[in-house]
Each structure stands twice: as C-alpha cells, then as structure tokens.
PDB file of C-alpha atoms in Angstrom:
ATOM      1  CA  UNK A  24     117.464 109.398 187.127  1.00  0.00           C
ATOM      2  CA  UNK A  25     120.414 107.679 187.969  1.00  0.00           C
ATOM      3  CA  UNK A  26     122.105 105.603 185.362  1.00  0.00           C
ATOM      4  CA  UNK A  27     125.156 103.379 185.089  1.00  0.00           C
ATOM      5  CA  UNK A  28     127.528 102.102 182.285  1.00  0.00           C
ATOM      6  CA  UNK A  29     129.661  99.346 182.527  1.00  0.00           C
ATOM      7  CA  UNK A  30     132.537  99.423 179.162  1.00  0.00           C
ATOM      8  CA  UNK A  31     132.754  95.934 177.916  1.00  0.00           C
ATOM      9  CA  UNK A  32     130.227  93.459 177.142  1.00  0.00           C
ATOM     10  CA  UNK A  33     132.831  90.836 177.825  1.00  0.00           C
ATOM     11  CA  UNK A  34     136.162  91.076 179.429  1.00  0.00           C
ATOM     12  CA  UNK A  35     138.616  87.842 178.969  1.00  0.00           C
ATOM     13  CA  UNK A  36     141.957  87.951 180.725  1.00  0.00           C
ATOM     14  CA  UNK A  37     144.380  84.995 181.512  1.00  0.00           C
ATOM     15  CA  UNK A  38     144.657  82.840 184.849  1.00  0.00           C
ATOM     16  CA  UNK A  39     147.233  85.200 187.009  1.00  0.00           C
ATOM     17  CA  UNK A  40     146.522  88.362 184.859  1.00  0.00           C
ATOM     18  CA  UNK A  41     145.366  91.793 186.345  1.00  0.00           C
ATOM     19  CA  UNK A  42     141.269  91.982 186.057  1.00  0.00           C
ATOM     20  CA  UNK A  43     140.190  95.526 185.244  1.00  0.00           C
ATOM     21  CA  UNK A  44     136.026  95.703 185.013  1.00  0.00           C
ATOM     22  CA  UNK A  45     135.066  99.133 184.254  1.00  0.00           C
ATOM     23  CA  UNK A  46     131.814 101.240 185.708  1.00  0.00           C
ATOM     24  CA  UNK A  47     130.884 104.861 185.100  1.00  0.00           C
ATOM     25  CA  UNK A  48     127.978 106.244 187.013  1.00  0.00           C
ATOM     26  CA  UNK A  49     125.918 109.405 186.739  1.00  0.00           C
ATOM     27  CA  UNK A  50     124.796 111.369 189.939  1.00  0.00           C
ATOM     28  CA  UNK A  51     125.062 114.776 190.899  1.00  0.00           C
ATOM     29  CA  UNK A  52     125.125 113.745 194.930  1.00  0.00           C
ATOM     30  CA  UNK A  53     127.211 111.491 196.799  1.00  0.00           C
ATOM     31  CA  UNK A  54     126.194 107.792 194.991  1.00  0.00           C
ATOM     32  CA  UNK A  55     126.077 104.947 197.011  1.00  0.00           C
ATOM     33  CA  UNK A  56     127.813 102.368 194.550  1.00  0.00           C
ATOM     34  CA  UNK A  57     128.068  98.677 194.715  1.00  0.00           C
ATOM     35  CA  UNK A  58     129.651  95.709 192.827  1.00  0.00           C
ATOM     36  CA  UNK A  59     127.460  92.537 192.824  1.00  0.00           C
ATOM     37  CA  UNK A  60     128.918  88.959 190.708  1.00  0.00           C
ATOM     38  CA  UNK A  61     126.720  86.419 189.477  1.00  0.00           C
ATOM     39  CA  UNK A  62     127.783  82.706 188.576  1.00  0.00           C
ATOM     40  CA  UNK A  63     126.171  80.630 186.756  1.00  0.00           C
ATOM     41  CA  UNK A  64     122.309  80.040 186.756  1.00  0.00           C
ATOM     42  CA  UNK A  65     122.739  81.757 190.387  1.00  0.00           C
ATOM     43  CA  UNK A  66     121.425  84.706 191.914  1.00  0.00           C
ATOM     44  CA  UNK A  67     123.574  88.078 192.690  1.00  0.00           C
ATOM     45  CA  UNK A  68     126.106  87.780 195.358  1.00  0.00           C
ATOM     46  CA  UNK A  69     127.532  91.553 196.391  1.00  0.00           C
ATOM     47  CA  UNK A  70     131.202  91.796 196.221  1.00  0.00           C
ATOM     48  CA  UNK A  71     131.515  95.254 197.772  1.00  0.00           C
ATOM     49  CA  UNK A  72     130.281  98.626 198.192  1.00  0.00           C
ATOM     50  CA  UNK A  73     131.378 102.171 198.492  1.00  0.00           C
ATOM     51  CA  UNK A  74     130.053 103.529 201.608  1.00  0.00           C
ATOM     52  CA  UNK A  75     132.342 107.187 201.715  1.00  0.00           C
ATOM     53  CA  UNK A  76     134.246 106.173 204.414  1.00  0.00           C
ATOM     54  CA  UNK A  77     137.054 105.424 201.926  1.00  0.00           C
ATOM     55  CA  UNK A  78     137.892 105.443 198.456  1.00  0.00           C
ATOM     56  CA  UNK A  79     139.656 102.372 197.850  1.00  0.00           C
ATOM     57  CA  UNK A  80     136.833  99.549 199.085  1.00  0.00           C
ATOM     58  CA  UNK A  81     138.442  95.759 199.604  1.00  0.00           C
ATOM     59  CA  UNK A  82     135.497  92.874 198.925  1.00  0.00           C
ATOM     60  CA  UNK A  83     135.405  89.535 198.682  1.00  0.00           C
ATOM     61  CA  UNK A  84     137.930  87.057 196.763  1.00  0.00           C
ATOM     62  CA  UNK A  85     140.467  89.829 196.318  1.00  0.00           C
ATOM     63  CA  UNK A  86     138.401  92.003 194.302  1.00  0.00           C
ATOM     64  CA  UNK A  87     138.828  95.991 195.314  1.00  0.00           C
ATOM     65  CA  UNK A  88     137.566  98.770 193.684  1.00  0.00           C
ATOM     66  CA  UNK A  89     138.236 102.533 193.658  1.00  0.00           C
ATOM     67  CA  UNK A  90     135.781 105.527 194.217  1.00  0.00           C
ATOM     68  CA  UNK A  91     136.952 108.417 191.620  1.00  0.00           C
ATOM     69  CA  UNK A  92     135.080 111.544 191.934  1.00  0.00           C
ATOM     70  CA  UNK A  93     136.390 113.664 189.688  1.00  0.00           C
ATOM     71  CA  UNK A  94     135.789 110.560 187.118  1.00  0.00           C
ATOM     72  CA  UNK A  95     132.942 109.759 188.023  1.00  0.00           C
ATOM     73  CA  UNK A  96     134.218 106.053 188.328  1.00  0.00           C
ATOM     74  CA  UNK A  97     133.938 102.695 190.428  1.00  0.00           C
ATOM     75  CA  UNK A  98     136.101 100.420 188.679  1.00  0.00           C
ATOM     76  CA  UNK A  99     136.501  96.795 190.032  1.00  0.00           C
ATOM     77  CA  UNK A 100     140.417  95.001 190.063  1.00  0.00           C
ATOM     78  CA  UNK A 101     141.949  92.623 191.363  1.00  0.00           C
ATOM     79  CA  UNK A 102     145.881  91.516 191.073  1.00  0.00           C
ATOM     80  CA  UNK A 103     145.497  88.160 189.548  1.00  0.00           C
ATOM     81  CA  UNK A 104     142.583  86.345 188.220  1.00  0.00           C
ATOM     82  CA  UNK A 105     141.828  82.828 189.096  1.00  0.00           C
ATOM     83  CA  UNK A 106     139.393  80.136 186.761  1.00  0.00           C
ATOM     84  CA  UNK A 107     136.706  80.777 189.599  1.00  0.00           C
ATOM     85  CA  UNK A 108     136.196  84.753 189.009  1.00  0.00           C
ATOM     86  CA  UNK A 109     134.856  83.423 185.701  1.00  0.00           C
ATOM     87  CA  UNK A 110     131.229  85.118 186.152  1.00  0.00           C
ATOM     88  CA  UNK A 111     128.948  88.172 185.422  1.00  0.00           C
ATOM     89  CA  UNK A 112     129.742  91.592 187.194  1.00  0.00           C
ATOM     90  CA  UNK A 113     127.423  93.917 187.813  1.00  0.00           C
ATOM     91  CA  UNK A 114     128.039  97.614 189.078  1.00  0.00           C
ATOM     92  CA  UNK A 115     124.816  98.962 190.094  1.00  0.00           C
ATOM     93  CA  UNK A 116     124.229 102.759 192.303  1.00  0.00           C
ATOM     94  CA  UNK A 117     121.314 103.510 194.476  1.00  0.00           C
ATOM     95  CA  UNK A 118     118.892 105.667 193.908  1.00  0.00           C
ATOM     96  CA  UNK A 119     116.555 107.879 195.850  1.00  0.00           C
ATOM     97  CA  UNK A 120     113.785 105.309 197.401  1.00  0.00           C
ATOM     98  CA  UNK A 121     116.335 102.851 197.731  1.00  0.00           C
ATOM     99  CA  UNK A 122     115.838 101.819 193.966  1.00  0.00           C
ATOM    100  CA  UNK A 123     119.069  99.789 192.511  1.00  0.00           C
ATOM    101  CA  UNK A 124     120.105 100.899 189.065  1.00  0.00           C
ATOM    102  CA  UNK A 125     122.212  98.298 187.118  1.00  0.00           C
ATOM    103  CA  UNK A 126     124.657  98.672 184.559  1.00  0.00           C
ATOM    104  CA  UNK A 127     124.397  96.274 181.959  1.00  0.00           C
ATOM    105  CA  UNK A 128     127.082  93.636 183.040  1.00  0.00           C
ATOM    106  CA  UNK A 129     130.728  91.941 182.135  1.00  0.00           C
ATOM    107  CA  UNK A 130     130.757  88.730 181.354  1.00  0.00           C
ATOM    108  CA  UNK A 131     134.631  87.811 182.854  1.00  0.00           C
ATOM    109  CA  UNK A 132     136.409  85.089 181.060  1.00  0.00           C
ATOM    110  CA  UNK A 133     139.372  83.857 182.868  1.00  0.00           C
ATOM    111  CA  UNK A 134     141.404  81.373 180.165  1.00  0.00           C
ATOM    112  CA  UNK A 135     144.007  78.434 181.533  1.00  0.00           C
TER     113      UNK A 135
ATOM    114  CA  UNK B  28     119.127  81.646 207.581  1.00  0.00           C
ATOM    115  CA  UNK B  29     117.213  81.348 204.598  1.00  0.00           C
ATOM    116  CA  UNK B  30     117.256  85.101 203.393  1.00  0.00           C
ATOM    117  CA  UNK B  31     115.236  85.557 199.750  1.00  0.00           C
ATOM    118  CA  UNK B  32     113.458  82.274 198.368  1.00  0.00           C
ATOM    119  CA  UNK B  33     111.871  82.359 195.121  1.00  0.00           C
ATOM    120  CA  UNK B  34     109.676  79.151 193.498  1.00  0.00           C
ATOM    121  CA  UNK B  35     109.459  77.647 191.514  1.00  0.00           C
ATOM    122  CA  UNK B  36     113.070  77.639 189.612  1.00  0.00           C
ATOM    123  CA  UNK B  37     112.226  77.184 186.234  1.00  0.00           C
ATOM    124  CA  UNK B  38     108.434  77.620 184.585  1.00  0.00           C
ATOM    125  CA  UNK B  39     107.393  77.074 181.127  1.00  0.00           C
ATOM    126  CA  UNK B  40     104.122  79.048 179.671  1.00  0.00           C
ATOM    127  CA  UNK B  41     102.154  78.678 176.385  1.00  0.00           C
ATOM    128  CA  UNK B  42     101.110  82.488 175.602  1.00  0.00           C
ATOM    129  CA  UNK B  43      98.798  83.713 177.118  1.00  0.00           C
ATOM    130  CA  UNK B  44      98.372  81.605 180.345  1.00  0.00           C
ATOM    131  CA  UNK B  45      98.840  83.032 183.602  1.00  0.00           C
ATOM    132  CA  UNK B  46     100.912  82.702 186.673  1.00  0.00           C
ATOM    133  CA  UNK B  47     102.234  83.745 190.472  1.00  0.00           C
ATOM    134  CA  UNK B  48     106.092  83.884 190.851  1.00  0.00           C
ATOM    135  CA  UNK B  49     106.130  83.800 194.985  1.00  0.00           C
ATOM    136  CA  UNK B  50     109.284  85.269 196.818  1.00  0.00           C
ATOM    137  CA  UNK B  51     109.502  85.456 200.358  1.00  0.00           C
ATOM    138  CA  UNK B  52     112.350  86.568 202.829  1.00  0.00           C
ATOM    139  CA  UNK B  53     112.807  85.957 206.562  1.00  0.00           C
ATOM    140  CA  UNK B  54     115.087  89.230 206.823  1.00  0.00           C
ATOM    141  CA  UNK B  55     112.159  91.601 208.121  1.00  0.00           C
ATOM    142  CA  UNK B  56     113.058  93.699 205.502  1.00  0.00           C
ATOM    143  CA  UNK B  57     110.782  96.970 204.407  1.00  0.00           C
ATOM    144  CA  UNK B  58     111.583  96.825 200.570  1.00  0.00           C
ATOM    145  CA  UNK B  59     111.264  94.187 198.307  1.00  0.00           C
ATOM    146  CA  UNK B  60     111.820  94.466 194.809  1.00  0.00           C
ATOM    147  CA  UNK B  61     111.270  91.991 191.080  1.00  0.00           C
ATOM    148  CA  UNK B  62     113.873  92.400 188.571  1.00  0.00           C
ATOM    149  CA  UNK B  63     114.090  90.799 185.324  1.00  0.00           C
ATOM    150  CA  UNK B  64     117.572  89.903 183.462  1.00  0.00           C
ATOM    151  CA  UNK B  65     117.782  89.755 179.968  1.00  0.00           C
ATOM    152  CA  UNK B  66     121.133  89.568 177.982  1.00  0.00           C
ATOM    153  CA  UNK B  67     123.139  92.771 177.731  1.00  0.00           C
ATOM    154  CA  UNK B  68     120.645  94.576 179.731  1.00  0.00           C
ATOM    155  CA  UNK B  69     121.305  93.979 182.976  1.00  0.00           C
ATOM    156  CA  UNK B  70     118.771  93.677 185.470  1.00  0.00           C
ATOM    157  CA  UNK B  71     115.689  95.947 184.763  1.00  0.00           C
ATOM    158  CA  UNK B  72     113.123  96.968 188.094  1.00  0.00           C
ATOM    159  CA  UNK B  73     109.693  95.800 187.269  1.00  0.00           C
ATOM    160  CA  UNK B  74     107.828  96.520 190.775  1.00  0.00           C
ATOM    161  CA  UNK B  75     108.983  97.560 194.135  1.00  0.00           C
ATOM    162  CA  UNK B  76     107.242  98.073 197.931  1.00  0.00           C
ATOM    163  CA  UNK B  77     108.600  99.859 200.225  1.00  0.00           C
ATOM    164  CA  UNK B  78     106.262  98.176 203.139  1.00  0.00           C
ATOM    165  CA  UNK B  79     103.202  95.488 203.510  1.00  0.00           C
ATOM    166  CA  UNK B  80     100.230  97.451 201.666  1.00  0.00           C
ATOM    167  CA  UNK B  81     102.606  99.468 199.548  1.00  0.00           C
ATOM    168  CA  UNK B  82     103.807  99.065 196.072  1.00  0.00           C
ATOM    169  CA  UNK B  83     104.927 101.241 192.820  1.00  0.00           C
ATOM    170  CA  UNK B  84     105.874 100.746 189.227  1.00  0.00           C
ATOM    171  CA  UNK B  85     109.845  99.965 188.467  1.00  0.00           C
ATOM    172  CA  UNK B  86     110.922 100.729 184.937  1.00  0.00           C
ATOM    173  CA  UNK B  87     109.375  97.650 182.894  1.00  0.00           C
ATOM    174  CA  UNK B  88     105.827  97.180 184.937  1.00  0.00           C
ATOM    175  CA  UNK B  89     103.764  96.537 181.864  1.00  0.00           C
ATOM    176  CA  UNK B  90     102.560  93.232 182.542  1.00  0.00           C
ATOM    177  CA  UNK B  91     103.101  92.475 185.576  1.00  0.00           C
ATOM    178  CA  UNK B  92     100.823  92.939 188.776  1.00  0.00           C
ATOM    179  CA  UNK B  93     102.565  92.890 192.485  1.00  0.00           C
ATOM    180  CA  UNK B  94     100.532  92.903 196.188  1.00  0.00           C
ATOM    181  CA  UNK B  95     102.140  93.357 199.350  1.00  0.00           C
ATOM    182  CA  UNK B  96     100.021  91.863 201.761  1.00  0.00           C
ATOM    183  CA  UNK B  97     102.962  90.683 204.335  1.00  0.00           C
ATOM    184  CA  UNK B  98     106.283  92.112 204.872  1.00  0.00           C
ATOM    185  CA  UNK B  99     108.002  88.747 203.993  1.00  0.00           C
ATOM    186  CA  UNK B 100     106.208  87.780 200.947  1.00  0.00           C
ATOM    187  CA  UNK B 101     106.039  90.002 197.281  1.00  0.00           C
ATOM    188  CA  UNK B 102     104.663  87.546 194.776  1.00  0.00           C
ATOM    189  CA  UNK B 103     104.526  88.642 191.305  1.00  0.00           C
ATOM    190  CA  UNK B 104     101.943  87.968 188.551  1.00  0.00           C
ATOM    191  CA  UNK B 105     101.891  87.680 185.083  1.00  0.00           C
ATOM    192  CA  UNK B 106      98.304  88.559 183.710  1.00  0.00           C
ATOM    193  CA  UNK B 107      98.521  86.939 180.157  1.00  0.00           C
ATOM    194  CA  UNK B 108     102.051  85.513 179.586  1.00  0.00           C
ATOM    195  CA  UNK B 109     103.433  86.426 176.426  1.00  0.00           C
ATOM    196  CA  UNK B 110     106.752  85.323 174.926  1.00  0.00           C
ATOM    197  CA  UNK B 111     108.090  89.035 175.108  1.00  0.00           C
ATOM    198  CA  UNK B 112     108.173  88.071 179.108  1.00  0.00           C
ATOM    199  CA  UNK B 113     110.680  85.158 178.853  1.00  0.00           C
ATOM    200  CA  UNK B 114     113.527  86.623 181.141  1.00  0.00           C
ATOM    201  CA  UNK B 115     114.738  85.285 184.391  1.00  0.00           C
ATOM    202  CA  UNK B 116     113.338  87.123 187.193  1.00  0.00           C
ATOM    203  CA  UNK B 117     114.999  87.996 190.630  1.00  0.00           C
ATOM    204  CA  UNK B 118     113.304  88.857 193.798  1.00  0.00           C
ATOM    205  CA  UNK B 119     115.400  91.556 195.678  1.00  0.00           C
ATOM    206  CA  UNK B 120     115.264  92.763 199.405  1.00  0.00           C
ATOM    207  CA  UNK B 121     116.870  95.084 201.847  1.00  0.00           C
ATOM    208  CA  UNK B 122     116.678  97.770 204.963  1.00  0.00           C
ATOM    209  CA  UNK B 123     115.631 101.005 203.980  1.00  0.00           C
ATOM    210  CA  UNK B 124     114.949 104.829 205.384  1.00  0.00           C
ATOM    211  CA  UNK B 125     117.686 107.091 206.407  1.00  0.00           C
ATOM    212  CA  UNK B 126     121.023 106.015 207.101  1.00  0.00           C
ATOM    213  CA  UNK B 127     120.301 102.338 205.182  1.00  0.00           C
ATOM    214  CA  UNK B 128     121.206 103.365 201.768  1.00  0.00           C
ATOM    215  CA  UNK B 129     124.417 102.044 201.748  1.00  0.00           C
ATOM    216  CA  UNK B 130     123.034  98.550 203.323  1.00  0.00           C
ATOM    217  CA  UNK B 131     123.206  95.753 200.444  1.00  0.00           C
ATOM    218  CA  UNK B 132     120.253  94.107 198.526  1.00  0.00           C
ATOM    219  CA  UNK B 133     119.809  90.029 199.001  1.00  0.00           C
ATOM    220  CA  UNK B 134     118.476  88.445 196.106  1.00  0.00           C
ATOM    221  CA  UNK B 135     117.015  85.203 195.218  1.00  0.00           C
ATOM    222  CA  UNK B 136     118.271  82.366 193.088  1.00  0.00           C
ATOM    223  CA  UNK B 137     115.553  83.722 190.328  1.00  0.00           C
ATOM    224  CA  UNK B 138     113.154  81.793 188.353  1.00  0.00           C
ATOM    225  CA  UNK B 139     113.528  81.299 184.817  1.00  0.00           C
ATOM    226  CA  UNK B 140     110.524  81.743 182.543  1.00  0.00           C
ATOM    227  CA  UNK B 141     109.927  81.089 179.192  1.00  0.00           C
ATOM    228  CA  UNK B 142     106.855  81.838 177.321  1.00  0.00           C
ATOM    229  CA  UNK B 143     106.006  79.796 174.056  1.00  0.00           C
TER     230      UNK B 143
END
C-alpha cells in the first residue's frame, strides 16, 4: 500500500515569508499526487495536482509544488505567505481503485 | 452546482444510539467514499463504492455500515455509536476507470459527531 508523510505537524512562518510544506510519498509506479487545504470547520478544497505532464505544478493562490523523483517528493511553496493561507494542508497520492491516501496534515500558521 | 452535500452538520450521540450520516452528489460520479478526520491523523477511508450496488471496506470500517443503492447518494451508518467514533466525517466523490486517476476528489463540508 501506498503511504504518505507529511514533516511537520505545524509549520508557522511570517506574513511575506517563503512557505515550504513538506510531503514524501511511497510508490514504486508513477503516483498520481495531489495537494488539498482545508480552512476552518470546512471541507477539503484541492490546491493542485501532479498529473506527469510537468514537474513543477502551479495551483491556486500562488501555491506550486514540485514533482522529485529521485526524492520521492511533492513539496508545496509558495513565495510569500499571506494571513489567509492560514489553514490545514494535506498531501494525499492515489492509489490503485482510485483510493486517496492522506498524509497526516500541516497546520500553517501565518503570524502579522 | 451543488457538488457533495452532507447533513446534518453537527450531531451529538449518547453511546450506544444509532444513526444515518446521508451524503449525496449531483456530479454523476462512480466512486464515493467516507473519511473520518481525527487530529494528527489525517483523513482515514472508512468505506468506499465504486458504483450503485457496490461497496468495500476502507482502512477503519469497524463500525460503520455503507449501501449504495443510487449513484448520487452513499449514506453511512453507525450501528451502536460509541465515543471512540467522535471524529468529523467527510463524504468524498470523483470519476474513476482508466485515464481518471489523476481527476480530483470533491468533498463535503463534513459532519461533526460526537459520541457521549
């Protein structure tokens, strides 16, 4: 089975700073990898996904993330944070059967 | 476009009691899917279907009962609620088959259950 691991419980950076949210996965084919944020008493929103047609993947609100092979790594950036990225982040890969594996989640913390 | 629904938002349970979470979606999508959240944990698959009259076992069934008797509605039951089962619980859906693997999953705005 698939599994995921996202380093960092909780991630706080300041307003303007560089976000860095990390993801490891484990596969031994091609994963199909996605990034999904959650705000407060919401549901998941997706943010982007790595679909092999490139490695560096552009989402929503500025958030990118880059497909490493050889590290067997999706991390999530973006350039400067802003109050509203304050949220959950959740990488998650696809499975076989179309079954979504989740890392554990990063709670972001954007301070003033 | 409404896309998942789940009801009711919040539910409170004395142990023991039992109840129907009810998610629907107007997406025409094959597979549906509960997940429950817990801190630090993530989101954990309880049941999936990949199609009306067809369901499995996720990774945390025990529990829970699904049915799949439309292709828009997955409703999920607890038998006899106990407080291990407070967790908020998301109803997932999406395409699937070959060459929809890289399509995204919708969720719901969960329901969040807690079991006294």
């Amino acid at each position: 089975a698939q599994s995921v691991t996202q380093l960092g419980s909780h991630v706080s950076v300041s307003e303007g700073a560089l976000v860095l949210l990390r993801c490891n996965y484990s596969s031994s084919v091609p994963p199909y990898l996605f990034w999904y944020v959650q705000y407060p008493n919401q549901g998941l929103q997706l943010l982007l996904k790595y679909t092999s047609a490139a490695t560096l993947v552009k989402g929503i609100n500025g958030f990118e993330a880059e497909f490493k092979k050889s590290e067997t790594s999706f991390h999530l950036t973006k350039p400067s944070a802003h109050m509203s990225d304050a949220a959950e982040y959740f990488c998650a890969v696809r499975e076989g059967g179309n079954k979504l594996v989740f890392g554990a989640g990063t709670i972001l913390r954007v301070k003033s | 476009n409404a896309g998942v629904t789940q009801t009711p938002k919040f539910q409170v349970l004395k142990t023991g009691q039992s109840m129907t979470l009810q998610c629907a979606q107007d997406m025409n999508h094959e597979y549906m899917s509960w997940y429950r959240q817990d801190p630090g944990m993530g989101l954990r698959l309880i049941h999936y279907s990949v199609g009306a009259g067809i369901t499995d076992q996720g990774e945390v069934p025990n529990g829970y009962n699904v049915s799949r008797s439309t292709t828009e509605d997955f409703p999920l039951r607890l038998l006899s609620a106990a407080p291990s089962q407070t967790s908020v619980y998301f109803c997932a859906s999406s395409l699937t088959g070959l060459g929809k693997l890289n399509t995204e999953a919708f969720f719901g705005q969960g329901t969040r259950l807690t079991v006294v």
